mmCIF file of C-alpha atoms in Angstrom:
data_model
loop_
_atom_site.group_PDB
_atom_site.id
_atom_site.type_symbol
_atom_site.label_atom_id
_atom_site.label_comp_id
_atom_site.label_asym_id
_atom_site.label_seq_id
_atom_site.Cartn_x
_atom_site.Cartn_y
_atom_site.Cartn_z
ATOM 1 C CA UNK A 1 -9.434 27.336 -7.347
ATOM 2 C CA UNK A 2 -10.448 27.115 -11.270
ATOM 3 C CA UNK A 3 -13.251 28.999 -13.708
ATOM 4 C CA UNK A 4 -15.906 26.125 -14.560
ATOM 5 C CA UNK A 5 -16.891 26.979 -17.778
ATOM 6 C CA UNK A 6 -19.606 24.030 -18.655
ATOM 7 C CA UNK A 7 -22.356 22.599 -16.008
ATOM 8 C CA UNK A 8 -21.746 18.756 -15.486
ATOM 9 C CA UNK A 9 -22.984 16.396 -18.252
ATOM 10 C CA UNK A 10 -22.914 12.352 -17.590
ATOM 11 C CA UNK A 11 -23.853 9.711 -19.514
ATOM 12 C CA UNK A 12 -21.838 10.691 -22.394
ATOM 13 C CA UNK A 13 -20.291 9.052 -24.845
ATOM 14 C CA UNK A 14 -16.266 9.134 -25.837
ATOM 15 C CA UNK A 15 -16.964 11.046 -29.050
ATOM 16 C CA UNK A 16 -19.159 13.489 -26.778
ATOM 17 C CA UNK A 17 -16.133 14.290 -25.085
ATOM 18 C CA UNK A 18 -12.601 16.584 -25.546
ATOM 19 C CA UNK A 19 -10.051 14.251 -26.673
ATOM 20 C CA UNK A 20 -8.124 14.539 -23.327
ATOM 21 C CA UNK A 21 -11.217 12.930 -21.124
ATOM 22 C CA UNK A 22 -11.026 9.964 -23.525
ATOM 23 C CA UNK A 23 -9.621 6.441 -22.334
ATOM 24 C CA UNK A 24 -8.195 3.488 -24.595
ATOM 25 C CA UNK A 25 -10.882 1.163 -25.376
ATOM 26 C CA UNK A 26 -13.630 2.932 -22.920
ATOM 27 C CA UNK A 27 -16.646 4.261 -24.917
ATOM 28 C CA UNK A 28 -19.372 5.019 -22.495
ATOM 29 C CA UNK A 29 -19.675 6.434 -19.178
ATOM 30 C CA UNK A 30 -18.091 9.991 -19.496
ATOM 31 C CA UNK A 31 -18.518 12.984 -17.547
ATOM 32 C CA UNK A 32 -17.564 16.724 -18.416
ATOM 33 C CA UNK A 33 -18.035 19.740 -16.661
ATOM 34 C CA UNK A 34 -19.062 20.574 -13.037
ATOM 35 C CA UNK A 35 -18.236 21.923 -9.933
ATOM 36 C CA UNK A 36 -15.855 20.029 -7.398
ATOM 37 C CA UNK A 37 -19.207 19.425 -4.944
ATOM 38 C CA UNK A 38 -20.778 18.240 -8.395
ATOM 39 C CA UNK A 39 -17.939 15.583 -9.213
ATOM 40 C CA UNK A 40 -18.133 14.583 -5.725
ATOM 41 C CA UNK A 41 -21.530 13.667 -5.585
ATOM 42 C CA UNK A 42 -20.890 11.385 -8.859
ATOM 43 C CA UNK A 43 -18.739 8.900 -6.220
ATOM 44 C CA UNK A 44 -22.421 7.704 -5.517
ATOM 45 C CA UNK A 45 -23.382 7.378 -9.459
ATOM 46 C CA UNK A 46 -22.209 4.985 -12.461
ATOM 47 C CA UNK A 47 -19.900 6.510 -14.431
ATOM 48 C CA UNK A 48 -16.421 5.209 -15.906
ATOM 49 C CA UNK A 49 -14.585 6.963 -13.206
ATOM 50 C CA UNK A 50 -16.802 5.367 -10.541
ATOM 51 C CA UNK A 51 -14.719 2.033 -9.438
ATOM 52 C CA UNK A 52 -11.586 3.514 -9.966
ATOM 53 C CA UNK A 53 -11.937 5.735 -6.809
ATOM 54 C CA UNK A 54 -13.863 3.091 -4.942
ATOM 55 C CA UNK A 55 -11.081 0.571 -5.971
ATOM 56 C CA UNK A 56 -8.679 3.151 -4.421
ATOM 57 C CA UNK A 57 -10.688 3.609 -1.068
ATOM 58 C CA UNK A 58 -10.922 -0.546 -1.014
ATOM 59 C CA UNK A 59 -7.398 -0.777 -0.844
ATOM 60 C CA UNK A 60 -7.422 2.059 2.026
ATOM 61 C CA UNK A 61 -9.701 0.117 3.691
ATOM 62 C CA UNK A 62 -8.185 -3.092 3.797
ATOM 63 C CA UNK A 63 -5.040 -1.018 5.349
ATOM 64 C CA UNK A 64 -7.238 0.200 7.934
ATOM 65 C CA UNK A 65 -8.369 -3.227 8.958
ATOM 66 C CA UNK A 66 -4.906 -4.448 9.135
ATOM 67 C CA UNK A 67 -3.732 -1.569 11.262
ATOM 68 C CA UNK A 68 -6.937 -2.317 14.077
ATOM 69 C CA UNK A 69 -6.276 -6.222 13.813
ATOM 70 C CA UNK A 70 -2.476 -5.687 14.285
ATOM 71 C CA UNK A 71 -2.700 -3.045 16.934
ATOM 72 C CA UNK A 72 -5.741 -4.787 18.878
ATOM 73 C CA UNK A 73 -4.009 -8.706 18.706
ATOM 74 C CA UNK A 74 -0.327 -7.942 18.486
ATOM 75 C CA UNK A 75 -0.194 -4.838 20.790
ATOM 76 C CA UNK A 76 3.101 -3.500 19.260
ATOM 77 C CA UNK A 77 4.692 -1.032 20.935
ATOM 78 C CA UNK A 78 7.320 2.003 20.782
ATOM 79 C CA UNK A 79 9.069 2.196 16.987
ATOM 80 C CA UNK A 80 7.415 -1.014 16.204
ATOM 81 C CA UNK A 81 4.021 0.513 16.159
ATOM 82 C CA UNK A 82 5.421 3.513 14.587
ATOM 83 C CA UNK A 83 6.374 1.197 11.778
ATOM 84 C CA UNK A 84 2.809 -0.337 11.198
ATOM 85 C CA UNK A 85 1.456 3.175 11.369
ATOM 86 C CA UNK A 86 3.602 4.088 8.806
ATOM 87 C CA UNK A 87 2.297 1.055 6.557
ATOM 88 C CA UNK A 88 -1.108 2.527 7.019
ATOM 89 C CA UNK A 89 -0.016 6.335 6.364
ATOM 90 C CA UNK A 90 0.902 5.080 2.892
ATOM 91 C CA UNK A 91 -2.492 4.498 1.056
ATOM 92 C CA UNK A 92 -4.090 7.238 3.572
ATOM 93 C CA UNK A 93 -1.518 10.079 2.326
ATOM 94 C CA UNK A 94 -2.167 9.116 -1.534
ATOM 95 C CA UNK A 95 -6.300 8.654 -1.504
ATOM 96 C CA UNK A 96 -7.652 12.152 -1.293
ATOM 97 C CA UNK A 97 -5.733 12.926 -4.264
ATOM 98 C CA UNK A 98 -6.297 9.733 -6.432
ATOM 99 C CA UNK A 99 -9.797 10.075 -5.698
ATOM 100 C CA UNK A 100 -9.714 13.486 -6.398
ATOM 101 C CA UNK A 101 -7.953 12.971 -9.637
ATOM 102 C CA UNK A 102 -10.575 10.441 -10.774
ATOM 103 C CA UNK A 103 -13.543 12.671 -9.844
ATOM 104 C CA UNK A 104 -12.286 16.039 -10.407
ATOM 105 C CA UNK A 105 -10.709 15.428 -13.971
ATOM 106 C CA UNK A 106 -14.052 16.267 -15.965
ATOM 107 C CA UNK A 107 -14.147 19.787 -15.063
ATOM 108 C CA UNK A 108 -11.435 21.268 -17.157
ATOM 109 C CA UNK A 109 -8.240 20.411 -18.913
ATOM 110 C CA UNK A 110 -6.593 22.681 -16.443
ATOM 111 C CA UNK A 111 -7.951 20.954 -13.570
ATOM 112 C CA UNK A 112 -7.109 17.222 -15.367
ATOM 113 C CA UNK A 113 -3.756 18.353 -15.682
ATOM 114 C CA UNK A 114 -3.535 19.755 -11.327
ATOM 115 C CA UNK A 115 -5.087 16.830 -10.261
ATOM 116 C CA UNK A 116 -3.101 13.952 -12.069
ATOM 117 C CA UNK A 117 0.157 16.299 -10.915
ATOM 118 C CA UNK A 118 -1.189 15.859 -7.208
ATOM 119 C CA UNK A 119 -1.879 11.850 -7.812
ATOM 120 C CA UNK A 120 1.701 10.923 -9.493
ATOM 121 C CA UNK A 121 3.548 12.960 -6.458
ATOM 122 C CA UNK A 122 1.795 11.494 -3.783
ATOM 123 C CA UNK A 123 2.572 8.372 -5.384
ATOM 124 C CA UNK A 124 5.938 8.987 -4.378
ATOM 125 C CA UNK A 125 5.233 10.919 -1.122
ATOM 126 C CA UNK A 126 3.237 7.757 0.204
ATOM 127 C CA UNK A 127 5.938 5.829 -0.424
ATOM 128 C CA UNK A 128 8.382 7.317 1.729
ATOM 129 C CA UNK A 129 6.680 5.733 5.029
ATOM 130 C CA UNK A 130 6.321 2.704 3.310
ATOM 131 C CA UNK A 131 9.784 2.201 2.337
ATOM 132 C CA UNK A 132 10.354 3.140 6.059
ATOM 133 C CA UNK A 133 7.847 0.840 7.659
ATOM 134 C CA UNK A 134 8.728 -2.581 5.609
ATOM 135 C CA UNK A 135 12.524 -2.060 5.784
ATOM 136 C CA UNK A 136 12.335 -1.300 9.822
ATOM 137 C CA UNK A 137 11.800 -5.148 10.430
ATOM 138 C CA UNK A 138 14.128 -6.639 7.808
ATOM 139 C CA UNK A 139 16.847 -4.094 8.019
ATOM 140 C CA UNK A 140 19.729 -2.259 10.416
ATOM 141 C CA UNK A 141 18.633 1.183 11.359
ATOM 142 C CA UNK A 142 20.856 2.888 9.436
ATOM 143 C CA UNK A 143 20.409 0.631 6.212
ATOM 144 C CA UNK A 144 16.378 1.320 6.530
ATOM 145 C CA UNK A 145 17.470 5.171 7.071
ATOM 146 C CA UNK A 146 19.497 5.090 3.919
ATOM 147 C CA UNK A 147 16.667 3.207 1.927
ATOM 148 C CA UNK A 148 14.037 5.729 2.894
ATOM 149 C CA UNK A 149 16.209 8.621 2.027
ATOM 150 C CA UNK A 150 16.292 6.975 -1.530
ATOM 151 C CA UNK A 151 12.417 6.916 -1.446
ATOM 152 C CA UNK A 152 12.622 11.139 -0.110
ATOM 153 C CA UNK A 153 14.632 11.381 -3.100
ATOM 154 C CA UNK A 154 12.468 10.023 -5.733
ATOM 155 C CA UNK A 155 9.911 11.895 -4.226
ATOM 156 C CA UNK A 156 11.365 15.272 -4.655
ATOM 157 C CA UNK A 157 11.909 14.185 -8.071
ATOM 158 C CA UNK A 158 8.395 13.515 -8.304
ATOM 159 C CA UNK A 159 7.124 16.799 -6.927
ATOM 160 C CA UNK A 160 9.398 19.184 -9.136
ATOM 161 C CA UNK A 161 8.269 17.150 -12.567
ATOM 162 C CA UNK A 162 4.729 15.946 -11.374
ATOM 163 C CA UNK A 163 3.319 18.786 -13.159
ATOM 164 C CA UNK A 164 5.026 18.567 -16.333
ATOM 165 C CA UNK A 165 3.889 14.737 -17.112
ATOM 166 C CA UNK A 166 1.265 14.491 -19.702
ATOM 167 C CA UNK A 167 -2.394 14.031 -18.311
ATOM 168 C CA UNK A 168 -5.472 12.547 -19.559
ATOM 169 C CA UNK A 169 -5.674 10.893 -23.087
ATOM 170 C CA UNK A 170 -2.251 11.972 -23.316
ATOM 171 C CA UNK A 171 -0.588 9.303 -20.704
ATOM 172 C CA UNK A 172 2.303 7.513 -22.133
ATOM 173 C CA UNK A 173 1.302 4.295 -20.134
ATOM 174 C CA UNK A 174 4.512 2.494 -20.401
ATOM 175 C CA UNK A 175 6.427 5.540 -19.080
ATOM 176 C CA UNK A 176 4.131 6.531 -16.640
ATOM 177 C CA UNK A 177 4.743 2.882 -15.192
ATOM 178 C CA UNK A 178 8.566 2.694 -15.798
ATOM 179 C CA UNK A 179 8.563 5.867 -13.833
ATOM 180 C CA UNK A 180 6.433 4.705 -10.980
ATOM 181 C CA UNK A 181 8.034 1.370 -11.036
ATOM 182 C CA UNK A 182 11.358 3.167 -9.700
ATOM 183 C CA UNK A 183 9.672 3.749 -6.188
ATOM 184 C CA UNK A 184 8.257 0.184 -6.344
ATOM 185 C CA UNK A 185 11.631 -1.324 -6.612
ATOM 186 C CA UNK A 186 12.914 0.816 -3.768
ATOM 187 C CA UNK A 187 10.309 0.008 -1.070
ATOM 188 C CA UNK A 188 9.800 -3.681 -2.283
ATOM 189 C CA UNK A 189 13.550 -4.029 -1.941
ATOM 190 C CA UNK A 190 13.109 -5.097 2.117
ATOM 191 C CA UNK A 191 10.791 -7.911 1.065
ATOM 192 C CA UNK A 192 12.986 -9.165 -2.018
ATOM 193 C CA UNK A 193 15.792 -9.351 0.341
ATOM 194 C CA UNK A 194 14.586 -11.307 2.934
ATOM 195 C CA UNK A 195 12.815 -13.668 0.485
ATOM 196 C CA UNK A 196 16.204 -14.187 -1.025
ATOM 197 C CA UNK A 197 17.923 -14.466 2.068
ATOM 198 C CA UNK A 198 15.291 -17.424 2.985
ATOM 199 C CA UNK A 199 15.929 -18.943 0.045
ATOM 200 C CA UNK A 200 19.517 -19.101 0.011
ATOM 201 C CA UNK A 201 19.247 -20.294 3.945
ATOM 202 C CA UNK A 202 16.907 -22.890 2.932
ATOM 203 C CA UNK A 203 18.420 -24.054 -0.701
ATOM 204 C CA UNK A 204 21.285 -21.939 -1.270
ATOM 205 C CA UNK A 205 25.208 -23.553 -1.399
ATOM 206 C CA UNK A 206 26.271 -24.642 1.861
ATOM 207 C CA UNK A 207 22.751 -24.564 3.322
ATOM 208 C CA UNK A 208 22.873 -26.962 5.778
ATOM 209 C CA UNK A 209 18.979 -27.513 7.021
ATOM 210 C CA UNK A 210 19.539 -25.322 10.431
ATOM 211 C CA UNK A 211 17.269 -22.367 9.458
ATOM 212 C CA UNK A 212 14.403 -24.541 8.339
ATOM 213 C CA UNK A 213 14.703 -26.819 11.649
ATOM 214 C CA UNK A 214 14.791 -23.582 13.899
ATOM 215 C CA UNK A 215 11.917 -22.001 12.078
ATOM 216 C CA UNK A 216 9.651 -25.316 12.105
ATOM 217 C CA UNK A 217 10.603 -25.751 15.492
ATOM 218 C CA UNK A 218 9.333 -22.199 16.660
ATOM 219 C CA UNK A 219 6.292 -22.555 14.072
ATOM 220 C CA UNK A 220 7.282 -20.134 11.168
ATOM 221 C CA UNK A 221 7.394 -20.854 7.569
ATOM 222 C CA UNK A 222 11.106 -20.811 6.617
ATOM 223 C CA UNK A 223 10.194 -19.579 3.260
ATOM 224 C CA UNK A 224 7.739 -16.942 4.249
ATOM 225 C CA UNK A 225 9.361 -14.185 2.945
ATOM 226 C CA UNK A 226 9.989 -15.711 -0.623
ATOM 227 C CA UNK A 227 6.493 -16.325 -0.804
ATOM 228 C CA UNK A 228 5.520 -12.560 -0.033
ATOM 229 C CA UNK A 229 8.151 -11.788 -2.513
ATOM 230 C CA UNK A 230 6.626 -13.532 -5.377
ATOM 231 C CA UNK A 231 3.173 -12.611 -4.307
ATOM 232 C CA UNK A 232 4.201 -8.943 -4.633
ATOM 233 C CA UNK A 233 6.196 -9.108 -7.515
ATOM 234 C CA UNK A 234 3.043 -11.216 -9.236
ATOM 235 C CA UNK A 235 0.608 -8.355 -8.354
ATOM 236 C CA UNK A 236 2.465 -5.430 -9.710
ATOM 237 C CA UNK A 237 3.553 -7.409 -12.826
ATOM 238 C CA UNK A 238 0.046 -8.003 -13.332
ATOM 239 C CA UNK A 239 -0.893 -4.707 -12.189
ATOM 240 C CA UNK A 240 1.450 -3.433 -14.932
ATOM 241 C CA UNK A 241 0.637 -5.749 -17.722
ATOM 242 C CA UNK A 242 -2.794 -4.701 -17.655
ATOM 243 C CA UNK A 243 -2.390 -0.892 -16.938
ATOM 244 C CA UNK A 244 -0.103 -0.885 -20.054
ATOM 245 C CA UNK A 245 -1.869 -2.932 -22.470
ATOM 246 C CA UNK A 246 -5.161 -1.285 -21.616
ATOM 247 C CA UNK A 247 -6.464 -4.816 -20.887
ATOM 248 C CA UNK A 248 -9.720 -5.543 -21.798
ATOM 249 C CA UNK A 249 -10.653 -2.382 -22.821
ATOM 250 C CA UNK A 250 -9.171 -2.507 -25.851
ATOM 251 C CA UNK A 251 -9.813 -5.988 -26.829
ATOM 252 C CA UNK A 252 -13.557 -5.685 -25.924
ATOM 253 C CA UNK A 253 -14.482 -1.771 -26.634
ATOM 254 C CA UNK A 254 -17.676 -0.799 -24.283
ATOM 255 C CA UNK A 255 -17.700 -4.039 -22.649
ATOM 256 C CA UNK A 256 -16.050 -3.174 -19.367
ATOM 257 C CA UNK A 257 -16.596 0.447 -19.343
ATOM 258 C CA UNK A 258 -18.133 0.812 -16.052
ATOM 259 C CA UNK A 259 -16.603 -2.581 -14.165
ATOM 260 C CA UNK A 260 -13.909 -4.388 -14.877
ATOM 261 C CA UNK A 261 -11.475 -2.112 -16.611
ATOM 262 C CA UNK A 262 -7.712 -1.996 -16.724
ATOM 263 C CA UNK A 263 -7.532 0.776 -14.206
ATOM 264 C CA UNK A 264 -9.701 -0.899 -11.734
ATOM 265 C CA UNK A 265 -8.110 -4.067 -12.315
ATOM 266 C CA UNK A 266 -4.827 -1.927 -11.697
ATOM 267 C CA UNK A 267 -5.909 -0.658 -8.582
ATOM 268 C CA UNK A 268 -7.136 -4.245 -6.963
ATOM 269 C CA UNK A 269 -3.488 -5.695 -8.128
ATOM 270 C CA UNK A 270 -2.002 -2.547 -6.072
ATOM 271 C CA UNK A 271 -4.378 -3.083 -2.878
ATOM 272 C CA UNK A 272 -3.525 -7.113 -3.068
ATOM 273 C CA UNK A 273 0.190 -6.075 -3.128
ATOM 274 C CA UNK A 274 -0.474 -3.553 -0.166
ATOM 275 C CA UNK A 275 -2.706 -6.364 1.983
ATOM 276 C CA UNK A 276 0.795 -8.933 1.078
ATOM 277 C CA UNK A 277 3.340 -5.837 2.220
ATOM 278 C CA UNK A 278 1.000 -5.595 5.684
ATOM 279 C CA UNK A 279 1.341 -9.684 5.875
ATOM 280 C CA UNK A 280 4.918 -9.482 5.704
ATOM 281 C CA UNK A 281 5.500 -6.907 8.060
ATOM 282 C CA UNK A 282 3.318 -8.525 10.659
ATOM 283 C CA UNK A 283 5.658 -11.761 9.924
ATOM 284 C CA UNK A 284 8.657 -9.899 10.500
ATOM 285 C CA UNK A 285 7.490 -8.734 13.527
ATOM 286 C CA UNK A 286 6.296 -11.589 15.122
ATOM 287 C CA UNK A 287 9.236 -13.513 13.709
ATOM 288 C CA UNK A 288 11.832 -10.783 15.384
ATOM 289 C CA UNK A 289 9.568 -11.320 18.625
ATOM 290 C CA UNK A 290 10.602 -15.261 18.821
ATOM 291 C CA UNK A 291 14.287 -14.597 17.287
ATOM 292 C CA UNK A 292 15.601 -11.159 18.824
ATOM 293 C CA UNK A 293 18.701 -10.529 16.718
#
């Protein structure tokens, strides 16, 4: 697809690689050049992108396990089952492109920009099934479809504009976070909405204690939605904070080059948020079985 000019070199310092490959605060563990196969082989060696890929694989593996548990234990059917598959489809669609970006970026500046664009575009594309899967158990079908349509619109915008986004060392982390944050606000809206409804029914003006009593009698946590909303918010705020501040990379240069870098912490926060999204969907499915609309 792209001409390879340099053979693979590994174990490089920041000053040994082009500016575009350098990461703020990361001083060692760089690669440069190589073929696509060379880069895939380095998925099983130590460099400063190894755990960037594996933390994303970990998040996908969590989604796979939760899908298996849901299908085998709860045995949902029809559209209910499709909604859970939609949750799993999100990390599954994004995984090849995010791993590809982290593994192939060393080949050349052209390859880096190409896979960076695919990584960003598929964050938005993968958010489409996630939006539907979360909205399905919370919102009326028409509202769920409308919210999903918003995610589709953002994905089309990202697909059209991703190639023009900065890549490598030129990435504006704050601007990038704000851009991706748009679709995060869309697909987490059902969780926030349910959390707010649970809080209002429990503590809001005019709350009569009926909802907590009914929920407790049915074995349902009346504030589960609010707890999920708080947990998801924490994960995304934490992930955004460490990513945009390059913490701990710039505060202790060289210390976390291979393990514990800002990108890895952000990926783990995303994986945590996805697990909470699964738990929320499972809870709402079980709640609907107990209290049909």
